[in-house]
Coordinates of C-alpha atoms and ligand atoms in Angstrom, one line a residue:
X1 CA 0.0 0.0 0.0
X2 CA 2.7 2.4 1.1
X3 CA 4.5 1.7 -2.2
X4 CA 1.4 2.3 -4.3
X5 CA 0.8 5.7 -2.6
X6 CA 4.4 6.7 -3.3
X7 CA 4.1 5.7 -6.9
X8 CA 0.9 7.6 -7.2
X9 CA 2.5 10.7 -5.6
X10 CA 5.5 10.5 -7.9
X11 CA 3.2 10.3 -11.0
X12 CA 1.3 13.4 -9.8
X13 CA 4.5 15.2 -9.2
X14 CA 5.9 14.2 -12.6
X15 CA 2.8 15.4 -14.4
X16 CA 2.9 18.7 -12.5
X17 CA 6.6 19.1 -13.4
X18 CA 5.9 18.4 -17.1
X19 CA 3.0 20.9 -17.0
X20 CA 5.3 23.7 -15.6
X21 CA 8.0 22.8 -18.0
X22 CA 5.7 23.0 -21.0
X23 CA 4.2 26.3 -19.9
X24 CA 7.7 27.7 -19.3
X25 CA 8.9 26.7 -22.8
X26 CA 5.7 28.1 -24.4
X27 CA 6.2 31.4 -22.5
X28 CA 9.9 31.7 -23.6
X29 CA 8.8 31.0 -27.1
X30 CA 6.1 33.7 -26.9
X31 CA 8.6 36.2 -25.5
X32 CA 11.0 35.5 -28.3
X33 CA 8.3 35.9 -30.9
X34 CA 7.2 39.1 -29.3
X35 CA 10.7 40.5 -29.4
X36 CA 11.2 39.5 -33.0
X37 CA 7.9 41.1 -34.1
X38 CA 8.7 44.2 -32.0
X39 CA 12.0 44.5 -33.9
X40 CA 10.3 44.1 -37.3
X41 CA 7.6 46.6 -36.4
X42 CA 10.2 49.1 -35.3
X43 CA 12.1 48.7 -38.5
X44 CA 8.9 48.8 -40.5
X45 CA 7.9 52.0 -38.8
X46 CA 11.0 53.7 -40.1
X47 CA 12.9 54.0 -36.8
X48 CA 16.2 55.7 -37.5
X49 CA 18.7 52.9 -38.2
X50 CA 21.7 52.9 -35.9
X51 CA 25.0 51.6 -37.5
X52 CA 28.4 51.1 -36.0
X53 CA 31.6 51.6 -37.9
X54 CA 34.6 49.9 -36.3
X55 CA 37.9 51.3 -37.6
X56 CA 41.4 50.0 -37.2
X57 CA 42.8 53.0 -35.4
X58 CA 40.9 55.9 -34.0
X59 CA 42.9 58.9 -35.2
X60 CA 44.5 57.4 -38.3
X61 CA 44.0 59.9 -41.1
X62 CA 42.9 57.2 -43.6
X63 CA 40.2 56.0 -41.2
X64 CA 39.1 59.5 -40.4
X65 CA 38.4 59.9 -44.2
X66 CA 36.3 56.7 -44.0
X67 CA 34.5 58.2 -41.0
X68 CA 33.7 61.4 -43.0
X69 CA 32.3 59.4 -45.9
X70 CA 30.1 57.4 -43.5
X71 CA 28.9 60.6 -41.7
X72 CA 28.0 62.1 -45.1
X73 CA 25.9 59.0 -45.9
X74 CA 24.3 59.2 -42.5
X75 CA 23.2 62.7 -43.2
X76 CA 22.1 61.9 -46.7
X77 CA 20.0 58.9 -45.7
X78 CA 18.9 60.0 -42.3
X79 CA 20.5 57.2 -40.3
X80 CA 22.8 57.2 -37.3
X81 CA 26.5 56.3 -37.5
X82 CA 28.7 55.7 -34.5
X83 CA 32.5 55.6 -35.2
X84 CA 34.6 53.5 -32.8
X85 CA 38.1 52.1 -32.8
X86 CA 41.0 51.1 -30.6
X87 CA 43.4 54.0 -29.9
X88 CA 46.2 52.0 -31.4
X89 CA 45.7 49.1 -33.8
X90 CA 44.8 45.9 -31.9
X91 CA 42.9 43.0 -33.3
X92 CA 41.8 41.9 -29.8
X93 CA 40.4 45.4 -29.1
X94 CA 38.6 45.5 -32.4
X95 CA 37.0 42.1 -31.5
X96 CA 35.8 43.4 -28.1
X97 CA 34.2 46.4 -29.8
X98 CA 32.6 44.1 -32.2
X99 CA 31.2 42.0 -29.4
X100 CA 29.8 45.1 -27.7
X101 CA 28.1 46.2 -31.0
X102 CA 26.4 42.8 -31.2
X103 CA 25.2 42.9 -27.6
X104 CA 23.8 46.4 -28.1
X105 CA 21.7 45.1 -31.0
X106 CA 22.6 47.8 -33.5
X107 CA 21.0 47.6 -37.0
X108 CA 24.2 47.0 -38.9
X109 CA 28.0 46.9 -38.4
X110 CA 30.8 48.1 -40.8
X111 CA 34.1 46.5 -39.9
X112 CA 37.6 45.8 -41.3
X113 CA 38.4 42.2 -41.1
X114 CA 42.0 42.4 -40.1
X115 CA 42.4 38.7 -39.5
X116 CA 40.2 36.3 -41.4
X117 CA 40.5 33.4 -38.9
X118 CA 39.4 35.6 -36.0
X119 CA 36.8 37.8 -37.8
X120 CA 34.9 35.3 -39.9
X121 CA 33.3 33.6 -36.8
X122 CA 32.3 36.8 -35.1
X123 CA 30.9 38.3 -38.4
X124 CA 28.8 35.1 -38.7
X125 CA 27.6 35.4 -35.1
X126 CA 26.4 39.0 -35.8
X127 CA 24.6 37.9 -39.0
X128 CA 23.0 34.9 -37.2
X129 CA 21.7 37.5 -34.7
X130 CA 20.1 39.4 -37.5
X131 CA 22.7 42.2 -37.6
X132 CA 24.0 42.6 -41.2
X133 CA 27.8 43.2 -41.5
X134 CA 29.6 45.0 -44.3
X135 CA 33.4 44.6 -44.4
X136 CA 35.4 47.6 -45.4
X137 CA 39.0 48.1 -46.5
X138 CA 39.8 44.4 -45.7
X139 CA 37.4 41.7 -46.7
X140 CA 36.4 38.4 -45.0
X141 CA 35.4 36.4 -48.0
X142 CA 34.7 33.2 -46.0
X143 CA 32.2 34.9 -43.7
X144 CA 28.6 35.6 -44.3
X145 CA 29.1 39.4 -44.6
X146 CA 26.5 41.2 -46.7
X147 CA 29.1 43.0 -48.8
X148 CA 32.7 44.1 -49.1
X149 CA 33.5 47.7 -49.9
X150 CA 37.1 48.7 -50.7
X151 CA 40.1 48.4 -52.9
X152 CA 40.8 45.4 -55.1
X153 CA 44.0 44.9 -53.2
X154 CA 45.8 42.4 -55.5
X155 CA 45.3 44.7 -58.5
X156 CA 46.4 47.7 -56.4
X157 CA 49.6 45.8 -55.5
X158 CA 50.2 45.1 -59.2
X159 CA 49.7 48.8 -60.0
X160 CA 52.3 49.7 -57.4
X161 CA 54.7 47.1 -58.9
X162 CA 54.2 48.6 -62.4
X163 CA 54.9 52.2 -61.2
X164 CA 58.0 51.1 -59.3
X165 CA 59.4 49.1 -62.2
X166 CA 58.7 52.0 -64.6
X167 CA 60.2 54.8 -62.4
X168 CA 63.3 52.8 -61.4
X169 CA 64.0 51.4 -64.9
X170 CA 63.4 47.9 -63.6
X171 CA 66.5 47.8 -61.5
X172 CA 67.4 47.6 -57.8
X173 CA 67.1 46.0 -54.4
X174 CA 63.8 46.6 -52.8
X175 CA 62.8 46.9 -49.1
X176 CA 59.0 46.5 -48.5
X177 CA 57.2 47.8 -45.4
X178 CA 53.8 46.2 -45.0
X179 CA 51.2 47.5 -42.5
X180 CA 50.4 44.2 -40.9
X181 CA 51.4 40.6 -41.1
X182 CA 48.0 39.1 -40.5
X183 CA 45.9 41.4 -42.7
X184 CA 44.5 39.8 -45.9
X185 CA 44.5 43.1 -47.7
X186 CA 48.2 43.7 -47.1
X187 CA 49.0 40.2 -48.2
X188 CA 47.0 40.6 -51.4
X189 CA 48.7 43.9 -52.1
X190 CA 52.2 42.4 -51.5
X191 CA 51.4 39.4 -53.7
X192 CA 50.2 41.6 -56.5
X193 CA 53.3 43.8 -56.2
X194 CA 55.6 40.7 -56.2
X195 CA 53.9 39.2 -59.2
X196 CA 55.0 42.3 -61.2
X197 CA 58.5 42.6 -59.7
X198 CA 59.3 39.0 -60.4
X199 CA 59.0 39.7 -64.1
X200 CA 62.0 42.0 -63.9
X201 CA 65.3 40.0 -63.5
X202 CA 67.2 43.1 -62.3
X203 CA 64.8 43.7 -59.4
X204 CA 64.7 41.8 -56.1
X205 CA 62.8 42.2 -52.9
X206 CA 65.5 41.8 -50.2
X207 CA 63.5 42.5 -47.1
X208 CA 59.9 42.7 -45.8
X209 CA 59.1 44.2 -42.4
X210 CA 55.9 45.3 -40.7
X211 CA 55.1 48.8 -39.4
X212 CA 52.0 47.7 -37.5
X213 CA 50.5 50.8 -39.3
X214 CA 52.5 53.1 -37.0
X215 CA 54.6 55.8 -38.5
X216 CA 57.1 55.5 -35.6
X217 CA 57.5 51.8 -36.3
X218 CA 57.9 52.5 -40.0
X219 CA 60.8 54.8 -39.2
X220 CA 62.5 52.2 -36.9
X221 CA 62.0 49.3 -39.2
X222 CA 63.0 51.4 -42.1
X223 CA 66.3 52.3 -40.4
X224 CA 67.1 48.7 -39.6
X225 CA 66.4 47.7 -43.2
X226 CA 68.7 50.4 -44.4
X227 CA 71.5 49.3 -42.0
X228 CA 71.1 45.7 -43.1
X229 CA 71.1 46.4 -46.9
X230 CA 73.6 49.1 -47.9
X231 CA 72.8 48.6 -51.6
X232 CA 69.0 48.9 -51.3
X233 CA 67.9 51.6 -53.7
X234 CA 64.1 51.2 -53.6
X235 CA 61.7 51.2 -50.6
X236 CA 57.9 50.8 -50.7
X237 CA 55.3 51.2 -48.1
X238 CA 52.0 49.3 -48.3
X239 CA 49.9 51.2 -45.7
X240 CA 49.0 54.9 -45.3
X241 CA 51.8 56.1 -43.0
X242 CA 54.6 53.8 -44.2
X243 CA 56.1 55.9 -47.0
X244 CA 56.4 59.0 -44.8
X245 CA 58.0 56.8 -42.1
X246 CA 60.4 55.4 -44.7
X247 CA 61.3 59.0 -45.8
X248 CA 62.1 59.9 -42.2
X249 CA 64.3 56.8 -41.9
X250 CA 66.3 57.6 -45.1
X251 CA 66.8 61.2 -43.8
X252 CA 68.0 59.9 -40.4
X253 CA 70.3 57.5 -42.1
X254 CA 71.5 60.0 -44.7
X255 CA 70.6 57.8 -47.6
X256 CA 69.2 60.2 -50.2
X257 CA 69.8 57.7 -53.0
X258 CA 66.7 55.6 -52.2
X259 CA 63.5 55.9 -54.3
X260 CA 60.4 55.8 -52.1
X261 CA 56.9 54.6 -53.1
X262 CA 53.8 54.4 -51.0
X263 CA 50.0 54.0 -50.5
X264 CA 47.3 56.6 -49.9
X265 CA 47.2 60.4 -49.9
X266 CA 47.9 61.6 -46.4
X267 CA 49.0 65.2 -46.6
X268 CA 52.7 64.6 -45.8
X269 CA 52.9 62.0 -48.6
X270 CA 51.5 64.4 -51.1
X271 CA 53.8 67.2 -49.9
X272 CA 56.8 64.9 -50.2
X273 CA 55.7 63.8 -53.7
X274 CA 55.5 67.4 -54.8
X275 CA 58.9 68.1 -53.3
X276 CA 60.4 65.1 -55.1
X277 CA 61.2 63.1 -51.9
X278 CA 58.6 60.4 -52.6
X279 CA 58.2 59.1 -56.2
X280 CA 54.6 57.9 -56.3
X281 CA 51.7 56.7 -54.3
X282 CA 48.7 54.5 -55.0
X283 CA 45.7 56.5 -53.8
X284 CA 42.6 54.6 -52.5
X285 CA 39.1 56.2 -51.9
X286 CA 38.5 55.9 -48.2
X287 CA 35.8 58.6 -48.2
X288 CA 33.8 56.7 -50.9
X289 CA 34.3 53.4 -49.0
X290 CA 32.7 55.0 -45.9
X291 CA 29.8 56.5 -47.8
X292 CA 29.1 53.3 -49.7
X293 CA 29.2 51.0 -46.7
X294 CA 26.4 52.9 -45.0
X295 CA 24.4 53.2 -48.2
X296 CA 24.7 49.4 -48.7
X297 CA 23.6 48.6 -45.1
X298 CA 20.5 50.8 -45.6
X299 CA 19.6 49.2 -48.9
X300 CA 20.0 45.8 -47.2
X301 CA 17.6 46.8 -44.5
X302 CA 15.2 47.9 -47.2
X303 CA 15.4 44.3 -48.6
X304 CA 17.2 45.4 -51.8
X305 CA 19.3 42.7 -53.5
X306 CA 22.9 43.7 -54.1
X307 CA 26.2 42.3 -55.4
X308 CA 28.7 41.3 -52.8
X309 CA 32.0 43.0 -53.9
X310 CA 32.0 46.7 -54.3
X311 CA 35.5 47.7 -55.5
X312 CA 36.4 51.4 -55.1
X313 CA 39.0 52.7 -57.7
X314 CA 42.6 53.5 -57.1
X315 CA 44.9 56.0 -58.9
X316 CA 48.6 56.6 -59.2
X317 CA 49.8 60.0 -58.1
X318 CA 53.3 61.2 -59.1
X319 CA 54.9 64.6 -59.2
X320 CA 53.1 65.1 -62.6
X321 CA 49.5 65.0 -61.2
X322 CA 49.9 65.6 -57.4
X323 CA 48.4 69.1 -57.6
X324 CA 45.3 67.7 -59.4
X325 CA 44.8 65.3 -56.4
X326 CA 45.3 68.1 -53.9
X327 CA 42.6 70.3 -55.4
X328 CA 40.0 67.5 -55.8
Ligands
LIG1 C1 45.2 50.4 -45.5 C2 44.4 50.2 -44.2 C3 45.2 50.7 -43.1 C4 45.7 52.1 -43.3 C5 46.6 52.4 -42.1 C6 45.7 51.8 -45.7 O1 46.6 51.8 -46.8 O2 44.3 50.1 -46.6 O3 44.1 48.8 -44.0 O4 44.4 50.7 -41.9 O5 46.5 52.1 -44.5 O6 47.3 53.5 -42.1

């Protein structure tokens, strides 16, 4: 008898437990559905979309141009853009900012994918949580990003190689300064550059070092390259502050027989081109990248279909056309 009563009590308890569990699951489901429909209604009602742009380095002039483009788009399309970045380049910091952006449930994220291995999973996480991501400047082709906006970096590297070969008559030992060892865009640029240089038997890349996109590092690394290679006659920089860092290094080391080439149009680089200290630079379009990234996110929220790769053009600036660029 005692046993039967126990069994009956256990059955009652089990049934009660199952009932509570089912109600709980149903409630959770209801809440999730409610949140989802709230989000959709808010979007449908035309709430001002809030986008986050995560840059590589807060005060880098190249990224400030991207910011300006994004702000122009924000004004044009009546959306909000928040510009955030580490004070100094750091993949880990960028990842933390990305996590925060996901947690704060923004309507879209624009980010540079500095390291494909690390960024692809977090981009996918955002996309799975219904936050579209546009990669800018450096792509993450293996991720589920909505689009990439930026330079076709392999082609830009080839362009740099062609200018270098032409302006040095295809002869000389070359030192290369790349912005970062892990960045896909820098690797593509370097590979494009190398593919052209290798066609010239009298040219050879004798050293590759990284500036970590810092001008000071570019000076220090440039000096050590110059010490190591007394016959080096060509130096190229692959990120925005490298050419100017290299120029400082050659000045400090009194090596005025080195031809310098670079990337981007920061003011000091243009000035040095017009004074004849830097031979040429490959100019990207950071302002347009910023503008387009926001435009694309907005179009995506409106449900418009779009292509994935949006390449912005590059142009070669030398002493012959530097003033044109400055007045543009
Ligand atoms: C590169 C960016 C980089 C910037 C740094 C540019 O040339 O495209 O990836 O952040 O230089 O100065």
